[in-house]
Every structure is written in C-alpha cells, then in structure tokens.
PDB file of C-alpha atoms in Angstrom:
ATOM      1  CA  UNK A 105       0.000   0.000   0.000  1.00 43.00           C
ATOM      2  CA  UNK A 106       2.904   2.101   0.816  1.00 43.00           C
ATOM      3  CA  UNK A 107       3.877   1.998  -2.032  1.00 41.00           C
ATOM      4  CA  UNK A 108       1.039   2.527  -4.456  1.00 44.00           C
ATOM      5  CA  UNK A 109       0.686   5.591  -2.559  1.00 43.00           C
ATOM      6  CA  UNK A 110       4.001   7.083  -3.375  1.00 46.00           C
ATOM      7  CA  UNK A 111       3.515   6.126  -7.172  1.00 48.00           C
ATOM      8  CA  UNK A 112      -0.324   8.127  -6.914  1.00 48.00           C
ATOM      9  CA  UNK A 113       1.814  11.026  -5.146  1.00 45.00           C
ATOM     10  CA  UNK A 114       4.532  11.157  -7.669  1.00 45.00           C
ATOM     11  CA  UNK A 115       1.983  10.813 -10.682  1.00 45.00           C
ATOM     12  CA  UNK A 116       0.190  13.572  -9.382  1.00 44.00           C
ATOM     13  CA  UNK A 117       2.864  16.198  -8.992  1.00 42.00           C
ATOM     14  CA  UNK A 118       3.828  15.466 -12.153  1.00 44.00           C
ATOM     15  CA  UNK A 119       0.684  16.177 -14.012  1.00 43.00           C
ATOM     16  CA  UNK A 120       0.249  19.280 -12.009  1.00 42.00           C
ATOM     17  CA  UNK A 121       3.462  20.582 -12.551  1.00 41.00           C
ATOM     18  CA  UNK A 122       3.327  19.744 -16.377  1.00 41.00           C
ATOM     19  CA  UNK A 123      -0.343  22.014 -16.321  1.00 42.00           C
ATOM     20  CA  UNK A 124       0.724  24.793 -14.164  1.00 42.00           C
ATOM     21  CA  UNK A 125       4.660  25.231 -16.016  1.00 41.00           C
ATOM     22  CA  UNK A 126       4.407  26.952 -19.813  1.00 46.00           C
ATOM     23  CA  UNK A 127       6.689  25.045 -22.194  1.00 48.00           C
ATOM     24  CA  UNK A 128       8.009  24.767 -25.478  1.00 52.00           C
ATOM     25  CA  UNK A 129       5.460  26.635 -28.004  1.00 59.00           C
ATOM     26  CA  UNK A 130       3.349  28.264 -25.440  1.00 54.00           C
ATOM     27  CA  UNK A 131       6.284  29.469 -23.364  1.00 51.00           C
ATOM     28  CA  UNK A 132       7.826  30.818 -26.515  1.00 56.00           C
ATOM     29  CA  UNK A 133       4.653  32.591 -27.871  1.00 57.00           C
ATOM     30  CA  UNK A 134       4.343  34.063 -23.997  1.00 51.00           C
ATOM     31  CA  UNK A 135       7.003  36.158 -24.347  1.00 52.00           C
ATOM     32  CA  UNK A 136       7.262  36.997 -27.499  1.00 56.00           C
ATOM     33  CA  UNK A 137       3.904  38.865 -26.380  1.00 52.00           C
ATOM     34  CA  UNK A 138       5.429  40.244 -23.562  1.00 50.00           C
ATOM     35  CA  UNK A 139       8.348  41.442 -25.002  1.00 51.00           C
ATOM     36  CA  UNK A 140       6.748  42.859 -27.821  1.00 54.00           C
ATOM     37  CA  UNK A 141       4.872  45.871 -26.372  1.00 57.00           C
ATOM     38  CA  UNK A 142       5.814  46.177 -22.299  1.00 59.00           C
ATOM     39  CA  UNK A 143       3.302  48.705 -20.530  1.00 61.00           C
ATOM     40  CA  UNK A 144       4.435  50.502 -17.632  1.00 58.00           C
ATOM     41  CA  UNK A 145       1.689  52.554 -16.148  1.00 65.00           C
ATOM     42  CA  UNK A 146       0.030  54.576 -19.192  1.00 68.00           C
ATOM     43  CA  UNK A 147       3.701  54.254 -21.110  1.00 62.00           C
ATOM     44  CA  UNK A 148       4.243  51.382 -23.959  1.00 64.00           C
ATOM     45  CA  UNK A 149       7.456  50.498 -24.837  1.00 62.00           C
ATOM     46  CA  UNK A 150       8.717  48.157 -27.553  1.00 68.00           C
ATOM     47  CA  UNK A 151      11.444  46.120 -27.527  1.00 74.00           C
ATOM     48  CA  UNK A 152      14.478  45.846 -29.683  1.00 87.00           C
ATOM     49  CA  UNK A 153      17.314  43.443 -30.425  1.00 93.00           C
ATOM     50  CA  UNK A 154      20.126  44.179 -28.745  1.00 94.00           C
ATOM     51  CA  UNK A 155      23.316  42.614 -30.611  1.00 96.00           C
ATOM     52  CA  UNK A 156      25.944  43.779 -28.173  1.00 96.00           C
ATOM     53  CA  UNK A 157      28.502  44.903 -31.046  1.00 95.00           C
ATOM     54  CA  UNK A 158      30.263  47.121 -28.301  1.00 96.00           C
ATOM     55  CA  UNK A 159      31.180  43.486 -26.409  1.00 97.00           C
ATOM     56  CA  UNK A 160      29.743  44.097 -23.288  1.00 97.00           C
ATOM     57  CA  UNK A 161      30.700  41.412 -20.545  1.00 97.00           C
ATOM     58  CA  UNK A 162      26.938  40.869 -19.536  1.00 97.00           C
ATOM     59  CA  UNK A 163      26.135  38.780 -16.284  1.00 97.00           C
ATOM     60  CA  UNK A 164      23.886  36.799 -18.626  1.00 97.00           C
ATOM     61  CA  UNK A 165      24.010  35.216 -21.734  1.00 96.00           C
ATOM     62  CA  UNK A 166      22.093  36.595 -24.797  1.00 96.00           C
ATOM     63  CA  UNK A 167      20.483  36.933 -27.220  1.00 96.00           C
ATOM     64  CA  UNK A 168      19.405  40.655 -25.623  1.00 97.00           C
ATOM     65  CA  UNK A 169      16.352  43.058 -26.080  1.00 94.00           C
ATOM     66  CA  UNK A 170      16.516  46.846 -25.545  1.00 93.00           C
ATOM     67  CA  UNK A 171      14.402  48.819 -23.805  1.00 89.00           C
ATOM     68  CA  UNK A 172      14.170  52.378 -23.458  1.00 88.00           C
ATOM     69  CA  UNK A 173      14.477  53.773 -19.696  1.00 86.00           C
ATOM     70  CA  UNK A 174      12.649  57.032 -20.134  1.00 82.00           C
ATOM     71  CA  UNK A 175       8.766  57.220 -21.700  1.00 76.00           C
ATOM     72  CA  UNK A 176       8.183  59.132 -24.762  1.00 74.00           C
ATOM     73  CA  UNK A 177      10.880  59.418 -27.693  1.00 76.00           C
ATOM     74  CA  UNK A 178      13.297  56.601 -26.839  1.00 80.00           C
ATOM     75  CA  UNK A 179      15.866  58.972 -26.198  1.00 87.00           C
ATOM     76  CA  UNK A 180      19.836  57.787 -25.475  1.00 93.00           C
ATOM     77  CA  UNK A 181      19.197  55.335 -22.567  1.00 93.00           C
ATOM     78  CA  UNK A 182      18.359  51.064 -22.741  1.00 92.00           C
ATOM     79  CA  UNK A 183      17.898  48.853 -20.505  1.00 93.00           C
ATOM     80  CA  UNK A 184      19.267  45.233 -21.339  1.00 95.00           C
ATOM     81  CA  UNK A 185      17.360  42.159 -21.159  1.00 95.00           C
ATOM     82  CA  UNK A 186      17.948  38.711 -22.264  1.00 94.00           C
ATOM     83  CA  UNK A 187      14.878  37.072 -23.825  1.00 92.00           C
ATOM     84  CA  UNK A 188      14.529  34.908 -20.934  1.00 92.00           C
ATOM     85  CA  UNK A 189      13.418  38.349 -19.033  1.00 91.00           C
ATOM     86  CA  UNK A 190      16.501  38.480 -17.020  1.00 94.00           C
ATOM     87  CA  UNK A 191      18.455  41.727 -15.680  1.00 95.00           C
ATOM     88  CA  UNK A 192      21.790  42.283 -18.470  1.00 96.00           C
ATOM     89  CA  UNK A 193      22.893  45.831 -17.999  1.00 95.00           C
ATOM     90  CA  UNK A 194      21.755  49.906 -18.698  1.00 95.00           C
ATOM     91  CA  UNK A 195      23.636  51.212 -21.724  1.00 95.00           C
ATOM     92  CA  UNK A 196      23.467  55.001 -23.384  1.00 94.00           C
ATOM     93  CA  UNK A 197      24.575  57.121 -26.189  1.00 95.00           C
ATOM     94  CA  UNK A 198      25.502  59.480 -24.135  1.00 95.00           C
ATOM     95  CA  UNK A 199      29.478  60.510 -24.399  1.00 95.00           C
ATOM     96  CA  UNK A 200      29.541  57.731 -27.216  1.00 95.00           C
ATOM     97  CA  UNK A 201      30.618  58.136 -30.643  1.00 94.00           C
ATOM     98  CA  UNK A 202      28.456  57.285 -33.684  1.00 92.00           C
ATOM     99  CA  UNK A 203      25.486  55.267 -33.074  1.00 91.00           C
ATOM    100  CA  UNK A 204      27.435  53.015 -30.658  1.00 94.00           C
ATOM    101  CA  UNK A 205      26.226  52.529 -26.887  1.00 94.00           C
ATOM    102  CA  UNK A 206      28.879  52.905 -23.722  1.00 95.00           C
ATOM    103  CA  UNK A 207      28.045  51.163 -20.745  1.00 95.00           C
ATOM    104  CA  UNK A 208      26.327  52.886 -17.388  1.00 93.00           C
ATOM    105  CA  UNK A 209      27.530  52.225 -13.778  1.00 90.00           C
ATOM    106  CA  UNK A 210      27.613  48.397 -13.372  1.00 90.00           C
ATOM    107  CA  UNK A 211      27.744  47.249 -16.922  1.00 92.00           C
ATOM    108  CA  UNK A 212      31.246  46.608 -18.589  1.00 91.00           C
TER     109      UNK A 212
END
C-alpha cells in the first residue's frame, strides 16, 4: 500500500506541474507577447534586439532586447534584457561616438 501511494503522489505532482509550467510553443509565444509591447503605467514600450557589437561582458548570456528607460521618444538610454526576461545591464549614447552605446555604472 505504501507503495502505491508514493507512485499516486509522484503521478500527481507530475501532471500538475506539467499544467501549471508553460513550455516549449506556449512558453515561446508568452514572451514573445510580452516582449513585444511592455506597458508601464500609461507608457508602452517596444522592444528591440540588442546585438551587443560594443562586447559588453553581460552577467547573462544573450540573445538581448533593448528597452528604453525614459517614456516618450526613446531617447539615449536602454535597458538590457535577455529574452529569458533576465536583468543584463543599462547602456546610453551618451558621451559615445556614432550610433554606438557605452556602458552605465555596473555594466562593462
């Protein structure tokens, strides 16, 4: 009995946790959404991707998506995400040359 009951256990919190986790497809189609338009009180903002041609040394691997910091026009200042929605780094034009990006306090 013992241990039918730990097989009925095991079975079960494995069909949970295969309803309640997004995978494959659905996962992927999840944040595409939310990285495609992020809303932050009455201010949309629209990703980018980031290709890191400046070689930053990120905490996390890419690929990245840019955000701007400030609402309205994007303006000189990202933040740096990798698609999986984790914290990379803040980057701005500001006091670099061209179109390139220098890092801001933290990111290297």
């Amino acid at each position: 009995m013992r241990m039918r009951f730990s097989f009925t256990s095991t079975a079960l919190l494995f069909a949970v946790s295969s309803i309640a986790l997004p995978t494959g497809e659905y996962a992927d189609a999840a944040l595409d959404k939310r990285q495609s338009a992020t809303t932050c009180g009455s201010y949309a903002y629209s990703s980018s991707r980031y290709n890191n041609y400046e070689g930053f040394d990120f905490p996390v691997s890419g690929p990245y998506q840019e955000f701007p910091i400030l609402p309205g026009s994007p303006g000189p200042d990202r933040v740096v995400f990798d698609t999986g929605g984790q914290y990379a780094g803040a980057i701005t034009h500001t006091g670099a040359s061209g179109n390139n990006f220098v890092g801001c306090s933290g990111t290297s």
